[in-house]
Short mmCIF file of C-alpha atoms in Angstrom, two decimals:
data_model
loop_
_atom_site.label_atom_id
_atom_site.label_comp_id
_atom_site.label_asym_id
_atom_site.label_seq_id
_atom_site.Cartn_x
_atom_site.Cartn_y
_atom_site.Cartn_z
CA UNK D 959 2.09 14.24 -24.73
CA UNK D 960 5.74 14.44 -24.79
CA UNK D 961 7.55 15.24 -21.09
CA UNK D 962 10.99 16.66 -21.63
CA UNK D 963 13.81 17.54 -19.66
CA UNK D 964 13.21 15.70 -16.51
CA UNK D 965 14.81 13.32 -14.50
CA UNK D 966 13.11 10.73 -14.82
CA UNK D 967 13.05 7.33 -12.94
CA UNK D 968 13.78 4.30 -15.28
CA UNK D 969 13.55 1.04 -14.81
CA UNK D 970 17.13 0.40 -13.32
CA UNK D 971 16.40 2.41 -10.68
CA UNK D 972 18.08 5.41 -10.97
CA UNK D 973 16.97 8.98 -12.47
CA UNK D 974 18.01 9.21 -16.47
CA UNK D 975 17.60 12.94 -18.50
CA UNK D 976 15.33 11.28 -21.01
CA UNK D 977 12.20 12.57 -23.00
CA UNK D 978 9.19 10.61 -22.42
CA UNK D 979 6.25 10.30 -24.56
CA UNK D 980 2.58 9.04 -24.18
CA UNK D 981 0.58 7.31 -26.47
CA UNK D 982 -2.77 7.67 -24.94
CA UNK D 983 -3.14 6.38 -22.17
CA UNK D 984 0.29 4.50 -21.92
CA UNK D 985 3.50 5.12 -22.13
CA UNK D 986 4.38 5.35 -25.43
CA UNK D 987 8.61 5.60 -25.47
CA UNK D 988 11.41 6.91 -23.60
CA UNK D 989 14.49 8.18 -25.37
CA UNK D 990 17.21 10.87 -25.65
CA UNK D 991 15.84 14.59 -24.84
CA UNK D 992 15.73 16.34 -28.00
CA UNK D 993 14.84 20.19 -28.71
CA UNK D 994 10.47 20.36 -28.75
CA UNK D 995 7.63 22.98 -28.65
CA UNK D 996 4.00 22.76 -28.73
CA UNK D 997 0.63 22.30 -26.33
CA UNK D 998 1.66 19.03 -26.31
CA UNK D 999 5.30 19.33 -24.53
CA UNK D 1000 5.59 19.54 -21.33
CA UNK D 1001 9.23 21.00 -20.40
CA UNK D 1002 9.93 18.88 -16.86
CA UNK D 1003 13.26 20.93 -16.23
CA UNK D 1004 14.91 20.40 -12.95
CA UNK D 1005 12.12 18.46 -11.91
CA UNK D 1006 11.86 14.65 -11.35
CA UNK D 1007 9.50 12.66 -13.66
CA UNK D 1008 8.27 9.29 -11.29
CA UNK D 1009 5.51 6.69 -11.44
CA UNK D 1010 2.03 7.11 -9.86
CA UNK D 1011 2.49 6.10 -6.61
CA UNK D 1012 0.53 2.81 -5.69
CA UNK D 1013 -0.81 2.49 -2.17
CA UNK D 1014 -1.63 -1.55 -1.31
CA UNK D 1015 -3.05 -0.64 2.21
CA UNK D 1016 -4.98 2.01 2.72
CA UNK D 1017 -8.78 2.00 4.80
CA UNK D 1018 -9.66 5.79 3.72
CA UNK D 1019 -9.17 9.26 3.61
CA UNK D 1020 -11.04 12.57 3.49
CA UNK D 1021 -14.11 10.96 6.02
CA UNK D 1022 -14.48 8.18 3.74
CA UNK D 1023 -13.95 4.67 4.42
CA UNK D 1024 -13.56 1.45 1.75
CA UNK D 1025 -15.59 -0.42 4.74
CA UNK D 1026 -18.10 2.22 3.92
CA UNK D 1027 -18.79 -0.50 1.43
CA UNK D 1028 -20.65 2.67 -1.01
CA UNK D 1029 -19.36 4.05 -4.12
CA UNK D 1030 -19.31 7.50 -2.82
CA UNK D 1031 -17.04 6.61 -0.37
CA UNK D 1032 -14.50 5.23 -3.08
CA UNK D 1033 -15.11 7.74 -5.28
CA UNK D 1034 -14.07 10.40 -2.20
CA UNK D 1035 -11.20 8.60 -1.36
CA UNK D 1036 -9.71 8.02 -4.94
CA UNK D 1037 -10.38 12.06 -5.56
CA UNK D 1038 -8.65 12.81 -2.99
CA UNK D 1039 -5.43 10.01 -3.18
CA UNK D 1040 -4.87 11.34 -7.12
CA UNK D 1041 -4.26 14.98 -5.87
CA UNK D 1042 -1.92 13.87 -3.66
CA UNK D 1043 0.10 11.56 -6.56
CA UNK D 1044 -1.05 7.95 -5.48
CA UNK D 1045 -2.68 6.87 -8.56
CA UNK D 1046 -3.64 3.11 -7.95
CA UNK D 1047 -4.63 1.56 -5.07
CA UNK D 1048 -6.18 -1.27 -3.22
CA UNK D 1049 -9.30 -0.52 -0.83
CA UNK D 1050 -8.29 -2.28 2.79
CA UNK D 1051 -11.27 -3.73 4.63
CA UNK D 1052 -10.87 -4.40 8.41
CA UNK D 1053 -11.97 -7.95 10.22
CA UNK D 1054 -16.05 -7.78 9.97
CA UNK D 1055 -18.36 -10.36 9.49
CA UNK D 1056 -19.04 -12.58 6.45
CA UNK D 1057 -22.06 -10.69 5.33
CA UNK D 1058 -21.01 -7.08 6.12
CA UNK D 1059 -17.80 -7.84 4.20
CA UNK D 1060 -19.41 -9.84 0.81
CA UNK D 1061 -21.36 -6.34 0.85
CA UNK D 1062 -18.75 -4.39 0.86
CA UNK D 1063 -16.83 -6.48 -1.79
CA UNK D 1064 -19.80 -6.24 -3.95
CA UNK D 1065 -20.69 -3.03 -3.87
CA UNK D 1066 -16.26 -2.80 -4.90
CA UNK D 1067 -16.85 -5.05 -7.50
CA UNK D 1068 -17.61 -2.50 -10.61
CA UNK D 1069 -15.40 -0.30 -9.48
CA UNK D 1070 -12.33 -2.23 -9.76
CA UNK D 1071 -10.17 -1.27 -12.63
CA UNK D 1072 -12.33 1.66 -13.98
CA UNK D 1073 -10.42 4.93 -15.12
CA UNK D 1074 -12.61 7.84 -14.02
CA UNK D 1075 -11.03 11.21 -14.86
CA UNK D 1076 -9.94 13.01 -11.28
CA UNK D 1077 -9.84 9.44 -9.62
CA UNK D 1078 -6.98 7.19 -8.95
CA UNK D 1079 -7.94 3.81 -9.62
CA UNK D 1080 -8.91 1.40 -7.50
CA UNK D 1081 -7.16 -1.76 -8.38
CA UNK D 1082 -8.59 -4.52 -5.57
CA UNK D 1083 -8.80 -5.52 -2.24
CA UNK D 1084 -6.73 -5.71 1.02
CA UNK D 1085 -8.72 -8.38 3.02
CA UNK D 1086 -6.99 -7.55 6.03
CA UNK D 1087 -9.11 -9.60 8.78
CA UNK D 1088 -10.66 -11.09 10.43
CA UNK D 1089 -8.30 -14.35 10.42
CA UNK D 1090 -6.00 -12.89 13.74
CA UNK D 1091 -4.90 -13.21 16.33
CA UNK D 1092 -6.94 -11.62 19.16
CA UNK D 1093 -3.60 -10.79 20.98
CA UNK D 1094 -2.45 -8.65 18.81
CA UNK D 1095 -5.69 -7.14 17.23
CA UNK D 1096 -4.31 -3.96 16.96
CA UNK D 1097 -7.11 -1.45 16.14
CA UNK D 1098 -9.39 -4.58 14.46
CA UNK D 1099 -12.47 -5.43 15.96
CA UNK D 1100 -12.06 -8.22 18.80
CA UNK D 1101 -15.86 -9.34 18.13
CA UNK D 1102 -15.27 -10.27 14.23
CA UNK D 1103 -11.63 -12.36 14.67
CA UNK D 1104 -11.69 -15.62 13.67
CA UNK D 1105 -9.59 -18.64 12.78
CA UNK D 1106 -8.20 -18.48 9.13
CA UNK D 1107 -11.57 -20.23 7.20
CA UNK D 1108 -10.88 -20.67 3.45
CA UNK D 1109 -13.96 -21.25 2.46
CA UNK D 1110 -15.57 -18.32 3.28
CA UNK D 1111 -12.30 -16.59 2.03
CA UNK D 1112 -13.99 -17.85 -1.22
CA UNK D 1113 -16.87 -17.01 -1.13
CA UNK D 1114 -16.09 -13.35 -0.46
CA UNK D 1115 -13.54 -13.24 -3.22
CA UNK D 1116 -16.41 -14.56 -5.23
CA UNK D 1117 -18.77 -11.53 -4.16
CA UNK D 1118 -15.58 -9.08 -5.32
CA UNK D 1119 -15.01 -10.98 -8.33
CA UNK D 1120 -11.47 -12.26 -8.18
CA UNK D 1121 -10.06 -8.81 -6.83
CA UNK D 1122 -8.92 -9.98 -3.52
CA UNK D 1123 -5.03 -8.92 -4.53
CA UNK D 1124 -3.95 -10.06 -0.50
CA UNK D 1125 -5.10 -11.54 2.71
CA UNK D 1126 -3.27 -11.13 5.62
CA UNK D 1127 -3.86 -14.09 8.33
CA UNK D 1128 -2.52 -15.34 11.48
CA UNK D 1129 -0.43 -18.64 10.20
CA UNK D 1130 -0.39 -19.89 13.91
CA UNK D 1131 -3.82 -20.21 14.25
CA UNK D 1132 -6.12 -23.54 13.53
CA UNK D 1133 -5.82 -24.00 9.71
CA UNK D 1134 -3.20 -21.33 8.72
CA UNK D 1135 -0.57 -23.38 7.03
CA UNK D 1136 -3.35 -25.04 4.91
CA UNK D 1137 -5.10 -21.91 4.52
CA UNK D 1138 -1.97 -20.43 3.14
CA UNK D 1139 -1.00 -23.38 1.22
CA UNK D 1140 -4.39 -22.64 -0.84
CA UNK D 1141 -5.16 -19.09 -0.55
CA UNK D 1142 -1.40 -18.36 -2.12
CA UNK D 1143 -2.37 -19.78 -5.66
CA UNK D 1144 -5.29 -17.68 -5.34
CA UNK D 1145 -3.42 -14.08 -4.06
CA UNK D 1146 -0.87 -12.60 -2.09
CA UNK D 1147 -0.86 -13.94 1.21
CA UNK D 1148 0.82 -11.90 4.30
CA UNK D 1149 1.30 -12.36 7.70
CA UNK D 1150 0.21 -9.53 10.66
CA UNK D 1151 -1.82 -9.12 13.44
CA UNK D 1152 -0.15 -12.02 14.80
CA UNK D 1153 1.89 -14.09 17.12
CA UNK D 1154 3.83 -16.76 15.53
CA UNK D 1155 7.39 -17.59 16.60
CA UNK D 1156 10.00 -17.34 13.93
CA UNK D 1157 9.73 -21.20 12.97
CA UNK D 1158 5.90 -21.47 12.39
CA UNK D 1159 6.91 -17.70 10.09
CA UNK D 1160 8.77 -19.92 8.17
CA UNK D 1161 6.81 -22.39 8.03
CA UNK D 1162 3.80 -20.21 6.45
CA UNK D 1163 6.60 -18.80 4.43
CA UNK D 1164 7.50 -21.51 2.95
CA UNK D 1165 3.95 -22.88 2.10
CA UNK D 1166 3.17 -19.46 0.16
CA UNK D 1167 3.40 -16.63 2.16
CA UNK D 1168 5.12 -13.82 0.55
CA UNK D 1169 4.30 -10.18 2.46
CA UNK D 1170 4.51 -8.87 5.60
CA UNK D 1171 1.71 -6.55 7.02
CA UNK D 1172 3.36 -3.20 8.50
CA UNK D 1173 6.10 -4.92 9.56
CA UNK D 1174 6.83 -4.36 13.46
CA UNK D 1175 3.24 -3.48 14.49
CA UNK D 1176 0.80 -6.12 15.69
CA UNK D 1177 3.75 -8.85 15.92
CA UNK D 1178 6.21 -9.89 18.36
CA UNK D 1179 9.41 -7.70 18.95
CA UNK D 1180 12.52 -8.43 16.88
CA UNK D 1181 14.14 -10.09 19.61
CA UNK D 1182 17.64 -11.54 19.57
CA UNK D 1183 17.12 -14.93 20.57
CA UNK D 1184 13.48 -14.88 19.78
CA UNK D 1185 13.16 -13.43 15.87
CA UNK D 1186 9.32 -13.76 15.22
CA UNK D 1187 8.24 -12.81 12.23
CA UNK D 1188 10.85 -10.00 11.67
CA UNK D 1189 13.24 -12.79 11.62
CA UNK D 1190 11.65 -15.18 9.26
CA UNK D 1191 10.43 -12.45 6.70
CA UNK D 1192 14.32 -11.60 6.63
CA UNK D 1193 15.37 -15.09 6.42
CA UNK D 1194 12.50 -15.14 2.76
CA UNK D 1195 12.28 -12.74 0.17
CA UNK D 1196 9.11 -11.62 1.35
CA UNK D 1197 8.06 -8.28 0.65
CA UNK D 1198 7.60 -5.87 3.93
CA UNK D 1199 5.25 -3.63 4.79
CA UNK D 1200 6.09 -0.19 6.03
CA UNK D 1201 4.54 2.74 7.73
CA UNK D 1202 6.62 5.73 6.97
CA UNK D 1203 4.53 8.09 8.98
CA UNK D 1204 7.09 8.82 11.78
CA UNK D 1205 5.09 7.54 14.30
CA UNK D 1206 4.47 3.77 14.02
CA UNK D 1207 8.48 3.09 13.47
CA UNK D 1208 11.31 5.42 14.52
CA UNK D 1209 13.48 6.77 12.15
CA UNK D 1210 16.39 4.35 12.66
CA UNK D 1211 13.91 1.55 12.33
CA UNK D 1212 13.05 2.71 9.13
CA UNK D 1213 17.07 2.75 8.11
CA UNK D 1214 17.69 -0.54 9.03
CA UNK D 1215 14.53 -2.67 7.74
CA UNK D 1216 16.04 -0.78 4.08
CA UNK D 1217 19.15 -2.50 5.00
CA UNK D 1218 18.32 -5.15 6.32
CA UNK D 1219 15.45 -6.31 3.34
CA UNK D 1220 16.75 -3.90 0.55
CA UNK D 1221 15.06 -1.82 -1.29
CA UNK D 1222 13.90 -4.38 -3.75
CA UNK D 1223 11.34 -6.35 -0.72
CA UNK D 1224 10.08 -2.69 1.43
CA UNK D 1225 6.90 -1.53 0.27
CA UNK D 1226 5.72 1.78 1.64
CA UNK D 1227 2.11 1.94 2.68
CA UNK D 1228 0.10 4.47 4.55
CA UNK D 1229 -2.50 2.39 6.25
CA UNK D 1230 -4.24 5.73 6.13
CA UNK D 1231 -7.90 5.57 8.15
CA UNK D 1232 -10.81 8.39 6.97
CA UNK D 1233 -9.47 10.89 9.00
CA UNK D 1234 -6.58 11.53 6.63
CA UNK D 1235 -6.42 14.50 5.37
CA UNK D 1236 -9.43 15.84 7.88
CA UNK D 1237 -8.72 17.90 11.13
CA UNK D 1238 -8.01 16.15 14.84
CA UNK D 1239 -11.28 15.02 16.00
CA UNK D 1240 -13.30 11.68 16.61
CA UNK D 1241 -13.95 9.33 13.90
CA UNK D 1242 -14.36 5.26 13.89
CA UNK D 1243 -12.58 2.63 12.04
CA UNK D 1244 -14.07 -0.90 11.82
CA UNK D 1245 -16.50 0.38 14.23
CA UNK D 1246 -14.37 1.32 17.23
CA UNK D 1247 -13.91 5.02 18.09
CA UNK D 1248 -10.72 6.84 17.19
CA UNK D 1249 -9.39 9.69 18.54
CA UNK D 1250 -7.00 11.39 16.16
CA UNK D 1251 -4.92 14.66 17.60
CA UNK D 1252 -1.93 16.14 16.61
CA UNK D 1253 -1.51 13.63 13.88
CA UNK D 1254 -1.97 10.10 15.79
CA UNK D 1255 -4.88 8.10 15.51
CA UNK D 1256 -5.99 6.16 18.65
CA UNK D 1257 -8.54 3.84 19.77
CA UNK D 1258 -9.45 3.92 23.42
CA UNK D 1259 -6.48 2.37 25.64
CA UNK D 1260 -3.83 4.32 23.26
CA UNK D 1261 -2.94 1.50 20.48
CA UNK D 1262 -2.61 3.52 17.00
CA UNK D 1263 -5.37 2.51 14.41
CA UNK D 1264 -3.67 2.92 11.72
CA UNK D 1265 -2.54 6.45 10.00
CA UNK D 1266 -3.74 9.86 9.19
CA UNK D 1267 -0.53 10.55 6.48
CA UNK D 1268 -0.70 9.93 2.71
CA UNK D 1269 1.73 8.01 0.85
CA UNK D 1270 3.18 10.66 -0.79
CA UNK D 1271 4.06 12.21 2.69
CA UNK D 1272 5.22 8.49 4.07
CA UNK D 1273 7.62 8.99 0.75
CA UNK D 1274 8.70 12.74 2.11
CA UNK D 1275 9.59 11.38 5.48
CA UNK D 1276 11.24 8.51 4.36
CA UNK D 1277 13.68 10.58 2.45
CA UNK D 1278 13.91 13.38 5.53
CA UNK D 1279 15.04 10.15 7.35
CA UNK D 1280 18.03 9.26 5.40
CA UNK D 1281 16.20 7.06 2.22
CA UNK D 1282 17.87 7.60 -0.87
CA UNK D 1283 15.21 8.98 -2.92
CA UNK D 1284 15.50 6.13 -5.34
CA UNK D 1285 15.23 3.25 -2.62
CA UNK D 1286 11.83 5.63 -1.26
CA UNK D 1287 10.59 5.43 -5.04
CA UNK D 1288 10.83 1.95 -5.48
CA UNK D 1289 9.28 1.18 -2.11
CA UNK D 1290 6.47 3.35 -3.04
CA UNK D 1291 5.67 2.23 -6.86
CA UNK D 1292 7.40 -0.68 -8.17
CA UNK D 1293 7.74 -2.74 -5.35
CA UNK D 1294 4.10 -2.38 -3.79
CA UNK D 1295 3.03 -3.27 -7.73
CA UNK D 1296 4.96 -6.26 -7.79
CA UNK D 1297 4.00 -7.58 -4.64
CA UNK D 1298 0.41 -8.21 -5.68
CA UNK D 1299 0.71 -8.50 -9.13
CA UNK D 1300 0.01 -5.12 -10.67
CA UNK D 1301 3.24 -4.12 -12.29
CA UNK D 1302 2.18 -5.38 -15.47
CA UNK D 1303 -0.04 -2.48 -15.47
CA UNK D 1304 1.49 0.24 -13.23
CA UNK D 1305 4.48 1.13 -10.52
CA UNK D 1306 7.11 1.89 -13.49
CA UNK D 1307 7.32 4.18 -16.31
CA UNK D 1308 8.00 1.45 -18.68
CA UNK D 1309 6.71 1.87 -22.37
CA UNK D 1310 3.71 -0.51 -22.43
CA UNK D 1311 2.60 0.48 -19.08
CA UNK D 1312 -0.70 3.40 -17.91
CA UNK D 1313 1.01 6.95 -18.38
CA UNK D 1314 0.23 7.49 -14.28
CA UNK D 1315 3.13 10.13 -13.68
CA UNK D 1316 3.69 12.35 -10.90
CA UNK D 1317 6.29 15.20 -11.57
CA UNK D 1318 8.21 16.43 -8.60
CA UNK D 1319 9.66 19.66 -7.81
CA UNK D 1320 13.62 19.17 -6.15
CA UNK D 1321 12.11 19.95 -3.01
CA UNK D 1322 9.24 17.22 -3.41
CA UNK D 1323 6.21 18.99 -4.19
CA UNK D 1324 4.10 18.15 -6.58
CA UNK D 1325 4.24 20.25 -9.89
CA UNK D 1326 2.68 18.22 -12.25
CA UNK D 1327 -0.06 14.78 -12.16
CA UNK D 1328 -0.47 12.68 -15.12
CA UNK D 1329 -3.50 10.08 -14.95
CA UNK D 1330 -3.61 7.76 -18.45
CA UNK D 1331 -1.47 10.56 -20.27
CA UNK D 1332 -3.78 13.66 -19.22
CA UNK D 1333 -2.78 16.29 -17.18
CA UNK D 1334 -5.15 16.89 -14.03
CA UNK D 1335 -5.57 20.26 -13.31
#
């Protein structure tokens, strides 16, 4: 397959006119646009040619869940993410106990990796929970929260065989520096749903840490003379989370954690529950009741649990906000990639890499989806 014409987003950052070609499943070359016909040309005039998005937090979509812990439920929820662009992604899981959560790891475990046609692929776990902080549980399960425990961090990364890609803990809890110390040669370690001040932050920072979980929600304020975590991920070059879905994080938040991390350390995510892309209505997540209308999701007592928007529409707002569409691209392929070591596989179109490409109209819609060099109809 050989995409011509387009804009397409290199690895500097910015949008090039180059011809791209696929060789299989990768991407084969990219080079100067040069006169071509055939079934196997796609003409990508006026349109821009991008990665596959990659979504590193996500719980479910379409009434699917990853804490569903079944195959059908991945298999819904990848169906669905590919039609809407997001080719690779990591299936979230939600503080639970030991044995609920080594089944649902298993039951991941030989889906990992695969390449099904019409699926975006599932490329490992979010453990996010249950080491918290009750405080600020958010929309996690107050029952299942416990102290940061490395061994049984193990043990379930055993059960999904290596493909915890993050954990996100409390660091101020008993054990969290040590737990982080360890768990970080292991995977990404972040910090969320938690209260640390801006020196014990560091402190985890410094012993591994290197991501933030939706930055802003379930952690202190960004105070002035109080930083929290805000602070100290600002102070490291850890990466951020952020939910672009116009209602966790106003506009002009969203402006100034770009400016303030760069567009190198923000990585978009939707933290999308199984009521995305279904109508307003009741539905559970970690086994609390949620109330979703006119696009929030709630749990009783009117905390958000977590998001009903895709990351391809997290990508639209950010850009309706005042993101340069490159800075929105980064934070929604490269960067995400990076941050728990996919980008060897995916997040650019670098020659080498899967031939996941999404091809945008001007106006952001989706005109064309490329999964492993085929076009999905």
């Amino acid at each position: 397959m050989q995409i011509i014409n387009g804009a397409v987003f290199s690895d500097d950052g910015a949008f090039h006119r180059l011809s791209l070609a696929t060789n299989g499943e990768l991407i084969g070359s990219l080079g100067a646009v040069s006169p071509a016909a055939g079934p196997d040309v796609l003409d990508a005039e006026g349109c821009y040619v991008v990665p596959g998005l990659v979504d590193i937090h996500i719980h479910g979509a379409m009434g699917a869940d990853f804490s569903d812990g079944t195959a059908d439920a991945v298999e819904t929820i990848s169906r669905y993410l590919l039609t809407r662009g997001v080719t690779s992604f990591l299936g979230t899981s939600m503080a639970l106990p030991e044995a609920r959560l080594a089944g649902i790891y298993a039951a991941a475990r030989p889906l990992i990796g695969q390449t099904v046609p019409g699926c975006a692929a599932l490329r490992g776990i979010n453990m996010e929970g249950p080491f918290f902080n009750p405080e600020k549980r958010g929309a996690q399960n107050p029952r299942y929260i416990i102290p940061p425990d490395f061994g049984m961090f193990s043990r379930l990364n055993e059960a999904s065989g290596g493909s915890i890609r993050t954990v996100a803990i409390a660091p101020e809890r008993e054990g969290g520096l040590e737990f982080t110390r360890r768990a970080s040669k292991v995977c990404s370690v972040s910090l969320g749903h938690s209260c640390a001040d801006y020196e014990t932050a560091r402190e985890a920072l410094s012993c591994g840490a290197s991501h933030i979980t939706h930055l802003f929600n379930g952690m202190p304020p960004f105070h002035h003379r109080d930083p929290g975590i805000v602070g100290a991920a600002a102070d490291s070059g850890a990466y951020v989370e952020l939910i672009c879905d116009g209602l966790h994080l106003h506009p002009a938040m969203v402006r100034s954690v770009f400016r303030l991390f760069g567009d190198d350390r923000v990585c978009m995510i939707s933290d999308s529950m199984r009521a995305c892309g279904m109508p307003d209505g009741r539905y559970d997540l970690g086994g609390q009741a949620v109330t979703v209308a006119g696009g929030a999701a709630t749990i009783p007592g009117g905390s958000l649990a977590g998001s009903v928007t895709v990351l391809t529409d997290c990508l639209r707002r950010a850009v309706q906000f005042g993101i340069p569409l490159e800075s929105a691209l980064k934070a929604s392929t490269v960067n995400p990639a990076k941050s728990v070591g996919l980008d060897a596989a995916v997040g650019s179109l670098t020659p080498g890499k899967r031939a996941d490409i999404v091809i945008f109209n001007r106006d952001l819609s989706i005109r064309h989806i490329l999964f492993g060099g085929r076009i999905m109809e």
